[in-house]
Each structure stands twice: as C-alpha cells, then as structure tokens.
mmCIF file of C-alpha atoms in Angstrom:
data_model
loop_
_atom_site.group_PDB
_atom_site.id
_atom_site.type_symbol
_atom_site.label_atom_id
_atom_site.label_comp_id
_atom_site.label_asym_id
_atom_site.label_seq_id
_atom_site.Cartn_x
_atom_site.Cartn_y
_atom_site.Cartn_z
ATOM 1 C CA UNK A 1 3.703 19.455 -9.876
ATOM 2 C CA UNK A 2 3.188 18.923 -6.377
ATOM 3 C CA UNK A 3 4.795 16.471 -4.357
ATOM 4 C CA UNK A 4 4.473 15.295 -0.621
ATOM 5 C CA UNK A 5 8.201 15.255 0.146
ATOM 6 C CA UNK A 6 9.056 12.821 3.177
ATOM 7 C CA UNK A 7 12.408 12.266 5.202
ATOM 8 C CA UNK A 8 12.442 9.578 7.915
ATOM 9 C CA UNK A 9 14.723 7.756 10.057
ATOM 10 C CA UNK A 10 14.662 3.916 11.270
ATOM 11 C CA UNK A 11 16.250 2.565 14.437
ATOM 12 C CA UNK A 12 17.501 -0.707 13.830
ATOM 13 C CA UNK A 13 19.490 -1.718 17.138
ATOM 14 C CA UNK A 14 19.919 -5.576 16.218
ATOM 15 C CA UNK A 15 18.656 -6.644 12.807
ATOM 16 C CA UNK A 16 18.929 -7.862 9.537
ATOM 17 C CA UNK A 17 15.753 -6.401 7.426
ATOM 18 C CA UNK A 18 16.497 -7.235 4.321
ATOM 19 C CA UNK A 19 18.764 -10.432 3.234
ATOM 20 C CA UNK A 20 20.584 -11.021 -0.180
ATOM 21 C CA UNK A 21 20.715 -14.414 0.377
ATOM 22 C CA UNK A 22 23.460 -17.208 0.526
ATOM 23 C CA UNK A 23 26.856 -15.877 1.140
ATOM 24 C CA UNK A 24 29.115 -17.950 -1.579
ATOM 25 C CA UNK A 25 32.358 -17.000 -0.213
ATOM 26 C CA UNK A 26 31.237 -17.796 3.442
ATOM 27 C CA UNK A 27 33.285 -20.887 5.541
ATOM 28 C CA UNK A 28 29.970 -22.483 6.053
ATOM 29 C CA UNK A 29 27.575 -23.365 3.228
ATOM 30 C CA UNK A 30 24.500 -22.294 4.494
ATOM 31 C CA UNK A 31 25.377 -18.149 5.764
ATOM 32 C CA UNK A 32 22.619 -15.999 5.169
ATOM 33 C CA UNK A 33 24.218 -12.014 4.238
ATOM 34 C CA UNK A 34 22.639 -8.696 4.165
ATOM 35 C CA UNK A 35 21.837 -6.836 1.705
ATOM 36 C CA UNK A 36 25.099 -4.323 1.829
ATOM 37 C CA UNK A 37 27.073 -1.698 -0.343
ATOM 38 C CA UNK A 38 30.571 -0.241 -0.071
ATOM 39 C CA UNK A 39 31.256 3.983 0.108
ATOM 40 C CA UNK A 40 34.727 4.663 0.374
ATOM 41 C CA UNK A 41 36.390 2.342 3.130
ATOM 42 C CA UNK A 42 32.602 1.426 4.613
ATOM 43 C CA UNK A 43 30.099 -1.246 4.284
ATOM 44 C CA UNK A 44 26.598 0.611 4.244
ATOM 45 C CA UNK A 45 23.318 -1.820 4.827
ATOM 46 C CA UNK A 46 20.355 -0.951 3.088
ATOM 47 C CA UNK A 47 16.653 -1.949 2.505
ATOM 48 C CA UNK A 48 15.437 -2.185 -1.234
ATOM 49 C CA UNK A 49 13.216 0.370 -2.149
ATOM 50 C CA UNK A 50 11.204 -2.368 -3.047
ATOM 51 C CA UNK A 51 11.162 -4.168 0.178
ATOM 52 C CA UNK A 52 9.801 -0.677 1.559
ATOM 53 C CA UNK A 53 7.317 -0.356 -0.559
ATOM 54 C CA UNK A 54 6.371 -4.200 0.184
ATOM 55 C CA UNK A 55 5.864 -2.755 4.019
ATOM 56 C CA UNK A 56 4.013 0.249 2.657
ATOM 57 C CA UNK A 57 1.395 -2.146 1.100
ATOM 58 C CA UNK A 58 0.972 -4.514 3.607
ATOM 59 C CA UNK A 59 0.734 -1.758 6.415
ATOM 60 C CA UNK A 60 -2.290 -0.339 4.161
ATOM 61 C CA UNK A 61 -4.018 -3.301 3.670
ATOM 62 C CA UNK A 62 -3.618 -4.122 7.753
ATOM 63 C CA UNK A 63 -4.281 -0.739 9.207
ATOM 64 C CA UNK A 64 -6.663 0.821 6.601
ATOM 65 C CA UNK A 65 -8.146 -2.079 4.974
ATOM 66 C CA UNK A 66 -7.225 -1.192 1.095
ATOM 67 C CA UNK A 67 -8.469 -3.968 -1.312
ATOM 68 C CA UNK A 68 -5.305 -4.783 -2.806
ATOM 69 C CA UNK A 69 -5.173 -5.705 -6.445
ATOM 70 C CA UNK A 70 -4.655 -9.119 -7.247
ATOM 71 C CA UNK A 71 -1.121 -10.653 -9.058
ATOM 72 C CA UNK A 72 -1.236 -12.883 -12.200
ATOM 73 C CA UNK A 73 1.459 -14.514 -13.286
ATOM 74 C CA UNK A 74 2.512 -15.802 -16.626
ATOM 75 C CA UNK A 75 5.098 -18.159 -17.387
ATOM 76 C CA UNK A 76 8.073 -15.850 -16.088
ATOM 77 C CA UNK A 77 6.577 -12.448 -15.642
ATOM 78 C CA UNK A 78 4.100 -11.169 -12.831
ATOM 79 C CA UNK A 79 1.304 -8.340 -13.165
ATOM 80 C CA UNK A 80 -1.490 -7.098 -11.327
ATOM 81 C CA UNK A 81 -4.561 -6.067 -12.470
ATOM 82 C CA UNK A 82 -3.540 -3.047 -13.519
ATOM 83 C CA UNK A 83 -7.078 -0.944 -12.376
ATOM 84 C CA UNK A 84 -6.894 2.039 -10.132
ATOM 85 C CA UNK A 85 -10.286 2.133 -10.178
ATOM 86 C CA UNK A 86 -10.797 -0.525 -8.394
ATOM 87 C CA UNK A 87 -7.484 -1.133 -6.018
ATOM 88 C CA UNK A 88 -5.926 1.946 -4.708
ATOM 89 C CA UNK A 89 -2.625 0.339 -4.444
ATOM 90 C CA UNK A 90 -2.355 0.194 -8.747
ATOM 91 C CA UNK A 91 -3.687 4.133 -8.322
ATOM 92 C CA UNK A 92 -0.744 4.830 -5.850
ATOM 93 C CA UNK A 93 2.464 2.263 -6.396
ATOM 94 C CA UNK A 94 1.960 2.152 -10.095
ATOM 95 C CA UNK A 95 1.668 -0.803 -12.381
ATOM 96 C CA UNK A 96 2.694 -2.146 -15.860
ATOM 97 C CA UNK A 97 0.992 -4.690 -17.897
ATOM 98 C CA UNK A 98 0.205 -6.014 -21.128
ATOM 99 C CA UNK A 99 -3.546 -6.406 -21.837
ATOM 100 C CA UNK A 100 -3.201 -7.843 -25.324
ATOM 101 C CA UNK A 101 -0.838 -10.014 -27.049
ATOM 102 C CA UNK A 102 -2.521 -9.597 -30.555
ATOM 103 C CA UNK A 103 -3.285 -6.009 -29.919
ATOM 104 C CA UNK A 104 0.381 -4.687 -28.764
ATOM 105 C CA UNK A 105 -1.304 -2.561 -26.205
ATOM 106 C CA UNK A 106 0.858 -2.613 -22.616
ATOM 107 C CA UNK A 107 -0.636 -0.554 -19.695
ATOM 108 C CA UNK A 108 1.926 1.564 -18.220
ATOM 109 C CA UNK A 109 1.979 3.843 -14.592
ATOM 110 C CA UNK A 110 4.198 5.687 -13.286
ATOM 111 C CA UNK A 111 3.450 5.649 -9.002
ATOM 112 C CA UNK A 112 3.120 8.679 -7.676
ATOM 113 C CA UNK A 113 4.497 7.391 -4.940
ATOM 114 C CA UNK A 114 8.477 7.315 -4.675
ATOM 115 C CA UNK A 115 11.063 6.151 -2.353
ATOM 116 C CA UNK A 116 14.884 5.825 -1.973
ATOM 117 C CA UNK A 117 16.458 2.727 -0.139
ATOM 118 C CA UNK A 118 16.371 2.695 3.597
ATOM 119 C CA UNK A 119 20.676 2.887 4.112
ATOM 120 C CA UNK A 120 22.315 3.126 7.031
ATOM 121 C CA UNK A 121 23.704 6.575 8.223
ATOM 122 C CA UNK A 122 27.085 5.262 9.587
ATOM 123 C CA UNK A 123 29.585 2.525 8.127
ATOM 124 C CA UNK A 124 27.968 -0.650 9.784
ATOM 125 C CA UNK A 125 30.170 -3.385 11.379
ATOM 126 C CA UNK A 126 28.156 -6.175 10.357
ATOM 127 C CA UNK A 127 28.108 -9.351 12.897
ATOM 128 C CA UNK A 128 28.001 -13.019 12.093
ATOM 129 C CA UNK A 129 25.310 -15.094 14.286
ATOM 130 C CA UNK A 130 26.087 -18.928 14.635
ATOM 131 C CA UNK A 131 23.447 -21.104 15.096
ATOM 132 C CA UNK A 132 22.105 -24.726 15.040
ATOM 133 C CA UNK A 133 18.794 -26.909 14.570
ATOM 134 C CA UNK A 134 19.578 -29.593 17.046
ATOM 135 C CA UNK A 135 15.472 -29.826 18.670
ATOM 136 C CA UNK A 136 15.940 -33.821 15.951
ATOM 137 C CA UNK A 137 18.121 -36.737 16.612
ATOM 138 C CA UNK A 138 21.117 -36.977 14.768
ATOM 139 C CA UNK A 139 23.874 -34.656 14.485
ATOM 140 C CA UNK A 140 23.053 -30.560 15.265
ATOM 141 C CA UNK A 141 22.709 -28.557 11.711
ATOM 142 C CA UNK A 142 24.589 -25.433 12.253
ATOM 143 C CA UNK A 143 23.885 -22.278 10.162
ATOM 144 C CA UNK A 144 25.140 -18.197 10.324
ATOM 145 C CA UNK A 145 23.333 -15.388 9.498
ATOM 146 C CA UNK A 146 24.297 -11.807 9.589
ATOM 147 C CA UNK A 147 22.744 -8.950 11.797
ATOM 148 C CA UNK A 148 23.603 -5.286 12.459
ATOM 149 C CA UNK A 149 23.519 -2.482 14.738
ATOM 150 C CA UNK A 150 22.320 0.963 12.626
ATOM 151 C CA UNK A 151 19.533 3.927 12.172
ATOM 152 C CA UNK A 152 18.261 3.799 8.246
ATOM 153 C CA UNK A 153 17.591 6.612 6.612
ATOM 154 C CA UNK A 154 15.150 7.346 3.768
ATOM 155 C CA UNK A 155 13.250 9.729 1.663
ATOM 156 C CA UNK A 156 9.679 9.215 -0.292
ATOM 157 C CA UNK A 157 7.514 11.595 -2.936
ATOM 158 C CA UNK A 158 3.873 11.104 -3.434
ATOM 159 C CA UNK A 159 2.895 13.524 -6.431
ATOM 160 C CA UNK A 160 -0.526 14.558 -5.418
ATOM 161 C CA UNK A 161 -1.795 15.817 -9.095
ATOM 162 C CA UNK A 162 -0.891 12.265 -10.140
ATOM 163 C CA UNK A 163 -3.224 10.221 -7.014
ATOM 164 C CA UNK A 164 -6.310 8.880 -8.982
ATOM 165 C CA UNK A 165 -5.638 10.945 -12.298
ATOM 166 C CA UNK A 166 -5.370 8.518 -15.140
ATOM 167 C CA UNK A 167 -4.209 9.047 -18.522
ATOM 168 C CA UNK A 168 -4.573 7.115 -21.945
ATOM 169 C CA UNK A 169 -1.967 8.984 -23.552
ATOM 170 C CA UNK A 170 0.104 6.461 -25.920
ATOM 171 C CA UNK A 171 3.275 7.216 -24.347
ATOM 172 C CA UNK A 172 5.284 4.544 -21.884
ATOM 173 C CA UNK A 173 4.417 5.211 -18.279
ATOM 174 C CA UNK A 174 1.381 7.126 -19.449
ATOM 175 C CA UNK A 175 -1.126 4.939 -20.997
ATOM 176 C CA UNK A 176 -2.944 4.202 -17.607
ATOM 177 C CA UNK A 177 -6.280 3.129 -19.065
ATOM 178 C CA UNK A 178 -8.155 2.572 -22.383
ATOM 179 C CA UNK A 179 -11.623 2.776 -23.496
ATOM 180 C CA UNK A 180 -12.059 -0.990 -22.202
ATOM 181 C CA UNK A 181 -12.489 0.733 -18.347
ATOM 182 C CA UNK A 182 -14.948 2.741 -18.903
ATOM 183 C CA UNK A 183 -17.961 0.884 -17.092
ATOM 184 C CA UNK A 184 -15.268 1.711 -14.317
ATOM 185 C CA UNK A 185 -15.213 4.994 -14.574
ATOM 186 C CA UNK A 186 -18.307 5.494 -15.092
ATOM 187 C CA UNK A 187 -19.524 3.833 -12.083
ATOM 188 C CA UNK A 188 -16.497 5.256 -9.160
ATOM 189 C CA UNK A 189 -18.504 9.072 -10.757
ATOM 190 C CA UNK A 190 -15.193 9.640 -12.681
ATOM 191 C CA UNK A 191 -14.758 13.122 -14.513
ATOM 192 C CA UNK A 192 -13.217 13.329 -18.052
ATOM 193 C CA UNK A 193 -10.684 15.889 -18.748
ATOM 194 C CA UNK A 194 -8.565 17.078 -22.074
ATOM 195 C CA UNK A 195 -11.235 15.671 -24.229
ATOM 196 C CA UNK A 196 -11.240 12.841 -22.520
ATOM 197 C CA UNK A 197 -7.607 11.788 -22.929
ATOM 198 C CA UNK A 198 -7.618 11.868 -18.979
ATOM 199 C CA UNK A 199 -10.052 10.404 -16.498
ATOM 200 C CA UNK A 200 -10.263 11.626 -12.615
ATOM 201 C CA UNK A 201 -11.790 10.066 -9.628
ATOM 202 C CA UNK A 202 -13.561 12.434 -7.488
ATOM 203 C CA UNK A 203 -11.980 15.003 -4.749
ATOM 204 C CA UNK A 204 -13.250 12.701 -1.739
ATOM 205 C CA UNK A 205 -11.205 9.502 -3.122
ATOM 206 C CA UNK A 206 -8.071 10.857 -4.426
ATOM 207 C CA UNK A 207 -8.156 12.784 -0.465
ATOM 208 C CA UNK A 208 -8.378 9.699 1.132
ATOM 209 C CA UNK A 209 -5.969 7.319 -0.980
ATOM 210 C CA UNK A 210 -3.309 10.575 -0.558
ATOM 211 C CA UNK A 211 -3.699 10.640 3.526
ATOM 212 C CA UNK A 212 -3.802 6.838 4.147
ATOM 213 C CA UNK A 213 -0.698 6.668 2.466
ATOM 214 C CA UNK A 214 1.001 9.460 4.994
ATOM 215 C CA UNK A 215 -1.236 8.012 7.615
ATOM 216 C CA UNK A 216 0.209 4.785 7.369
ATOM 217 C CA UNK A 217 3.567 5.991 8.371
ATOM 218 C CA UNK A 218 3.338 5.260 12.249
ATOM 219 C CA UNK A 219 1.996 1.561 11.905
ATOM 220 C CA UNK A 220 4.514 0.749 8.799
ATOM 221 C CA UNK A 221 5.762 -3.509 9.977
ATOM 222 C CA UNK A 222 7.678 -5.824 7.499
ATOM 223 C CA UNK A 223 11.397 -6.789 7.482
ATOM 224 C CA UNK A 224 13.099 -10.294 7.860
ATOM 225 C CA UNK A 225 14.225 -12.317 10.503
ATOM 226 C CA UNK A 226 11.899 -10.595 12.758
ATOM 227 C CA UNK A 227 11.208 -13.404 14.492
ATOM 228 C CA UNK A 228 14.676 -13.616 16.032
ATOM 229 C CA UNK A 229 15.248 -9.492 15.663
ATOM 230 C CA UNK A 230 12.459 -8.137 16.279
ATOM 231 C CA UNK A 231 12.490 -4.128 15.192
ATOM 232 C CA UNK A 232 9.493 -1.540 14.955
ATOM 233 C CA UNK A 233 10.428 0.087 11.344
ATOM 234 C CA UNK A 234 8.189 2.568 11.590
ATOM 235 C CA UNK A 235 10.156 6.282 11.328
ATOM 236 C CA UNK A 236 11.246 7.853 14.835
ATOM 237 C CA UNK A 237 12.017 11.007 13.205
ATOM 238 C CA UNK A 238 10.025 12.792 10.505
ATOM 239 C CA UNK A 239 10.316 15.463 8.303
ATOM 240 C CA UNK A 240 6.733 16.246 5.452
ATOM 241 C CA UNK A 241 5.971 19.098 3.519
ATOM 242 C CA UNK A 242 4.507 19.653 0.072
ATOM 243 C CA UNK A 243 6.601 21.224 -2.714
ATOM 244 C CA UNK A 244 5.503 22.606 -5.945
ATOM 245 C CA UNK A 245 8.686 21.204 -7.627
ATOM 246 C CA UNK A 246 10.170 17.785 -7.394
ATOM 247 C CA UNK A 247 13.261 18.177 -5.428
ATOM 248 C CA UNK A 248 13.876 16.466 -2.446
ATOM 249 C CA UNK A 249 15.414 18.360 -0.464
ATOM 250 C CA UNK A 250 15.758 16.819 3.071
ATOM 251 C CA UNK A 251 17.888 13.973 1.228
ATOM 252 C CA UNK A 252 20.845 15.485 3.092
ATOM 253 C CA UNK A 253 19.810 16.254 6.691
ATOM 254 C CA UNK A 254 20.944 13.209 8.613
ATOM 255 C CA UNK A 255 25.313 12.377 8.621
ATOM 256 C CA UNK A 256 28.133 10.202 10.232
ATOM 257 C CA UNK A 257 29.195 12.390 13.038
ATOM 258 C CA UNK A 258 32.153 10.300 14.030
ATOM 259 C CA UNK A 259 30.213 6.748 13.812
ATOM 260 C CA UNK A 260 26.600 8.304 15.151
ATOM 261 C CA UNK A 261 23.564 9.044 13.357
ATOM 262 C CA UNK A 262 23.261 12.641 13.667
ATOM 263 C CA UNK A 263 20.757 15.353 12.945
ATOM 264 C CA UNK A 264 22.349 18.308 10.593
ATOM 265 C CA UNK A 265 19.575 21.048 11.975
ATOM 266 C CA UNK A 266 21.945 23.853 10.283
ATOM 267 C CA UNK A 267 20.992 21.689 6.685
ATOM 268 C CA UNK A 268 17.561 21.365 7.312
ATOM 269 C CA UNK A 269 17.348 25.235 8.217
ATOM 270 C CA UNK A 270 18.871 25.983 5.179
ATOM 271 C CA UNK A 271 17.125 24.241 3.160
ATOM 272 C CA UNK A 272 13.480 25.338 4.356
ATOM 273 C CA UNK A 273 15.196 28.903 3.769
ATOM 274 C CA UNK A 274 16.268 28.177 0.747
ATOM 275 C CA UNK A 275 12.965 26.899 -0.561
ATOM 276 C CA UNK A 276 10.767 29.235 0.936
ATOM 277 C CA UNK A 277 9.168 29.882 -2.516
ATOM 278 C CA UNK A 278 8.503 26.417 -3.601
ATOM 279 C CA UNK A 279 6.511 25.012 -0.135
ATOM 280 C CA UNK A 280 3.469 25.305 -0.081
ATOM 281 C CA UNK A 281 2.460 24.044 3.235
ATOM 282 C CA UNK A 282 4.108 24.076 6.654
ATOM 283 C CA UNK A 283 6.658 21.564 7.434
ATOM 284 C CA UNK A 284 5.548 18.989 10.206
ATOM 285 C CA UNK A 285 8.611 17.440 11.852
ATOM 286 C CA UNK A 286 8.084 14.326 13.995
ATOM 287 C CA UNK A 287 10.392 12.921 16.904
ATOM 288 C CA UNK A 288 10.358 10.005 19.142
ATOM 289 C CA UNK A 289 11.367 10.936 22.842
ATOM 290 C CA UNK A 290 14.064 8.799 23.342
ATOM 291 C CA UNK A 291 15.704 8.988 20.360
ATOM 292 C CA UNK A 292 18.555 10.861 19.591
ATOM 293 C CA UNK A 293 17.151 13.930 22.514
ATOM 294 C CA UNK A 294 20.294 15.639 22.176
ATOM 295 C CA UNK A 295 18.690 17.288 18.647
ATOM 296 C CA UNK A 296 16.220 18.686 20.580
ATOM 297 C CA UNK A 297 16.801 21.983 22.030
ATOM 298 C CA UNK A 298 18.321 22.842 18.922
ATOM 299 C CA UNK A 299 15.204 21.782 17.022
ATOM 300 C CA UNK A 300 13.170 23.501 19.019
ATOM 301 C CA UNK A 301 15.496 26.577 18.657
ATOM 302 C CA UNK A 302 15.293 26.462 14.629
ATOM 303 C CA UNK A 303 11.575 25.817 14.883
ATOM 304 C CA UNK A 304 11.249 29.063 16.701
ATOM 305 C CA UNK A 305 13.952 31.226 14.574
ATOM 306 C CA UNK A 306 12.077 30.031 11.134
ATOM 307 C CA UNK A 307 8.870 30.737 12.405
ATOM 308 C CA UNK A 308 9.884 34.159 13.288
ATOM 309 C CA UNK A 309 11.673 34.685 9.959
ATOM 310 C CA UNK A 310 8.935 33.495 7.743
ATOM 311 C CA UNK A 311 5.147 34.536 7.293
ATOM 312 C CA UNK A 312 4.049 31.746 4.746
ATOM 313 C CA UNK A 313 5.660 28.757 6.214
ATOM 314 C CA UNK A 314 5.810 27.307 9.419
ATOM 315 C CA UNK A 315 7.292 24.340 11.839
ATOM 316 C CA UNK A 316 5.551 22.404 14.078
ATOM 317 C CA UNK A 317 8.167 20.415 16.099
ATOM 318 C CA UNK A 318 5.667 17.200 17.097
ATOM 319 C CA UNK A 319 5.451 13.396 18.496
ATOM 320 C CA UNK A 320 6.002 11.433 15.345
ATOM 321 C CA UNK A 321 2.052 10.138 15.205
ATOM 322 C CA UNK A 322 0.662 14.372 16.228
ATOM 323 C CA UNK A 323 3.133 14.752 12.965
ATOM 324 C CA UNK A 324 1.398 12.331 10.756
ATOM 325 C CA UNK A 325 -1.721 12.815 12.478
ATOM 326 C CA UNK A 326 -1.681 17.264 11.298
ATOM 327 C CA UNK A 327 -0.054 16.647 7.413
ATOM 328 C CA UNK A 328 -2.865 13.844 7.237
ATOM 329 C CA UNK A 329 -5.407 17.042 7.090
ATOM 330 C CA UNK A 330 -2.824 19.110 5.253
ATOM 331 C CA UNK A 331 -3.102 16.459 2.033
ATOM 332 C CA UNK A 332 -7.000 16.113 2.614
ATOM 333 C CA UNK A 333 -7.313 19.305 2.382
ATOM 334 C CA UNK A 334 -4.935 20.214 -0.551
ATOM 335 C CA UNK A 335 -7.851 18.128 -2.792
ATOM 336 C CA UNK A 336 -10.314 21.305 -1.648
ATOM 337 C CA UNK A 337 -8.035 24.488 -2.663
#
C-alpha cells in the first residue's frame, strides 16, 4: 500500500461554502444556514467531503481537460458509467453501479482517492446577513443567510497501487469490471494480471491520472454563495508525502491557539520522526506568503534540523504551486521504480 498523504489549509475570511439549507427554527422563513457541527461548547463549520470532491472534479475537468463520465439516473438513484477506461474520474473517485437487473451483477470501486471534511480550526461565530429583493414593484422580499469568518482544514489519500488497477474480484468494492469491458481494455493496451482477475492500464496513464490529481491542487474553485463571498479555496498551506501504510498522519498538525488557526511545527516534526520508516519520498510543504508568516522561521528551522537528522527523507519548505509543482514529478515518477 502506498498512499499520497495530503494536509491542507483553506482561508475563508467571509463565506459560507457549503449551505444545509433552510433554517426551520429561524424568525424569518426563508434563512439560509451553514452546514455546522458542535465540539464541546463550539460550533465548527465544515465542507462535505463530498462537496470537496465536487471541486476536485470540476477543477480537473477545467484545468486539465479530463472527459468526465457521464450520470444516468433511474427513477431515484444516480450512476455513472462506471468505466475507468474510458473517464479517469470513475478510475480515481470511484463508482458503484448495477449493470444488470436480471443478472444481480453491481459494479463496485473503492476511489483511491480519499478526503476528510474541510472544518474549521477554531469555534466559528457564525453571522446572520439580512437582505432584500426590492430591484420589482411591490413590497421588498427580505431574506438571511449565514456567513463566517474561518481557515478549513483538511486531509486527502490517493492510493497509488489502486490508480488505473481494476479488479473483477466478486467481492463489494472490488468487482471493478467484468468480461463485458474487454474491447476496452484491449484497446487503452491494458495488461492482465493474477490470471486475469486484474486488468492494468499502462505506466504512462496511471502517471498522469495520479499527478493531475495533485496538480490540480493550486487551481481547486467551487463553493456557494460565491457570488456575494467570493473565496479562492485552493490550500495556502500544504503538507504531501507518500507513505507505504495508510495512516494519515498530518491529521493533527493545525489547532485553536486561543481562537487562531495555528501551525503545531513541534507535531509535524514528530511525526515525520516518527515515521521515518514508512515515507518513502520527501515531504514537500507549501506556504502562501501572507498567510499565517509567523510559522515561518520556525518552519524553516525544522526543515533544516530534519534534514540534518535524516539521510532518506527530506523537506523542502516551498511556495504552495513550487510544492505541487516538485511532488507532481515525485508521483510520475513513482509509476517508473
């Protein structure tokens, strides 16, 4: 198992991402809320994970043109097409479909790619927005929405053995394909593994689906009400490596110190310390100027102790794109070991 393991943080001075919709025990009927949860005495706003990964595919299809697969839908339930062959985004977000009603046979992936919530760092002291429509005659419609003040944090996996590596095991998550794809296989110059109980697409493809997805990073856009709050969501700080186990172990690097997002460098010392053994290739950290600058002497100060302490892994303390830009060639060229 190895995974691409990914921390980032979000600066979200004045939004409101990701609604829940109506709020029912609002004064006015038509309050929009965030999407919130409660920690101790603290409201915590979050994105879904699958709002992020909405942003992930739309980013991909904008910035490096994937073909995304198509979506079906049947009476109440939605599918795609359910071919990594073909669409890169069922290779690398996964899918799950039935292909025959008479037959009993569902497709089932798990994605290789894997992501918490975006949450905020701090207790959030959300803010109600009034409003009205009053550009038609008549009386002025008023409506309230909510907005906050945060940084978001997050943290992703892409398992690299798993990025265009199907199986037709009969086994929930792991029948990826049957026989009925093999004019698709054949054609993308597939090879056939484990007596053909696993098809894989060659080096060159599975490279370049694994590095547009980290490449993407920098140019991720989505989120709601941007048209009133408008917020770059792409990550102003960065942490990547890849692990040969399926930790994540950066989960814990950013805390509340005393209502600010904060940096814990002593954490994410100890835990490139502490894995030393398991990473297997350097860690690329990322940081917007601007952001939070009061991490960075001591940043660069770990950077340097680690990288005098270890032989087989390093830090590279980097813009957030020269970040992305470095583990890009790090994936590509984990396909040619």
């Amino acid at each position: 198992m190895n995974n691409v393991n990914g921390f980032m943080l979000i600066d979200a001075p004045a939004s409101a991402l990701n609604n829940a919709g109506p709020d029912i025990g609002a004064k006015t009927e038509n309050t929009i809320a965030v999407k919130k949860i409660r920690r101790g005495r603290g409201e915590y706003v979050y994105v879904s994970g699958q709002a992020f990964r909405f942003w992930m595919r739309s980013s991909l299809e904008n910035v490096f043109g994937w073909e995304l697969s198509p979506i079906e839908r049947e009476a109440k339930i939605a599918f795609t097409a359910a071919d990594p062959f073909k669409y890169p985004d069922d290779d690398v977000f996964g899918y799950m479909r039935a292909i025959g009603k008479k037959s009993g046979i569902t497709l089932t992936r798990v994605s290789p790619f894997k992501c918490s919530p975006l949450i905020s760092v701090t207790p959030v002291n959300i803010v109600n927005d009034f409003g009205v429509m009053a550009r038609h005659e008549g009386d002025p419609v008023p409506y309230e929405h909510e907005f906050y003040s945060t940084v978001l944090k997050g943290i992703f996996s892409l398992d690299l053995d798993s990025v265009g590596r199907f199986s037709s095991e009969n086994k929930t998550g792991y029948m990826n394909i049957t026989e009925a794809y093999k004019k698709e296989w054949e054609e993308h110059n597939c090879f056939i593994e484990d007596d053909g109980r696993t098809v894989v697409l060659p080096l060159e493809i599975r490279a370049k689906r694994a590095s547009d997805l980290i490449g993407v990073l920098p140019y991720i856009f989505g989120g709601a009400k941007q048209t009133s709050h408008l917020t770059d969501v792409s990550p102003k700080f960065l942490v990547l490596t890849i692990l040969n186990c399926g930790n994540n172990i950066f989960m814990n690097i950013a805390v509340d110190d005393k209502g600010e997002a904060s940096i814990n460098v002593k954490a994410l010392k100890e835990v490139i310390l502490d894995y030393r053994e398991n990473i297997v290739s350097d860690v690329y950290i990322g940081k917007r100027e601007g952001f939070i600058d009061e991490y960075n002497e001591d940043l660069k100060q770990m950077v340097d102790e680690i990288n005098n302490t270890l032989e087989n892994v390093k830090v590279h303390f980097l813009t957030v794109n020269e970040a992305v830009s470095k583990f890009q060639q790090v994936v590509s060229d984990f396909y040619k070991r």
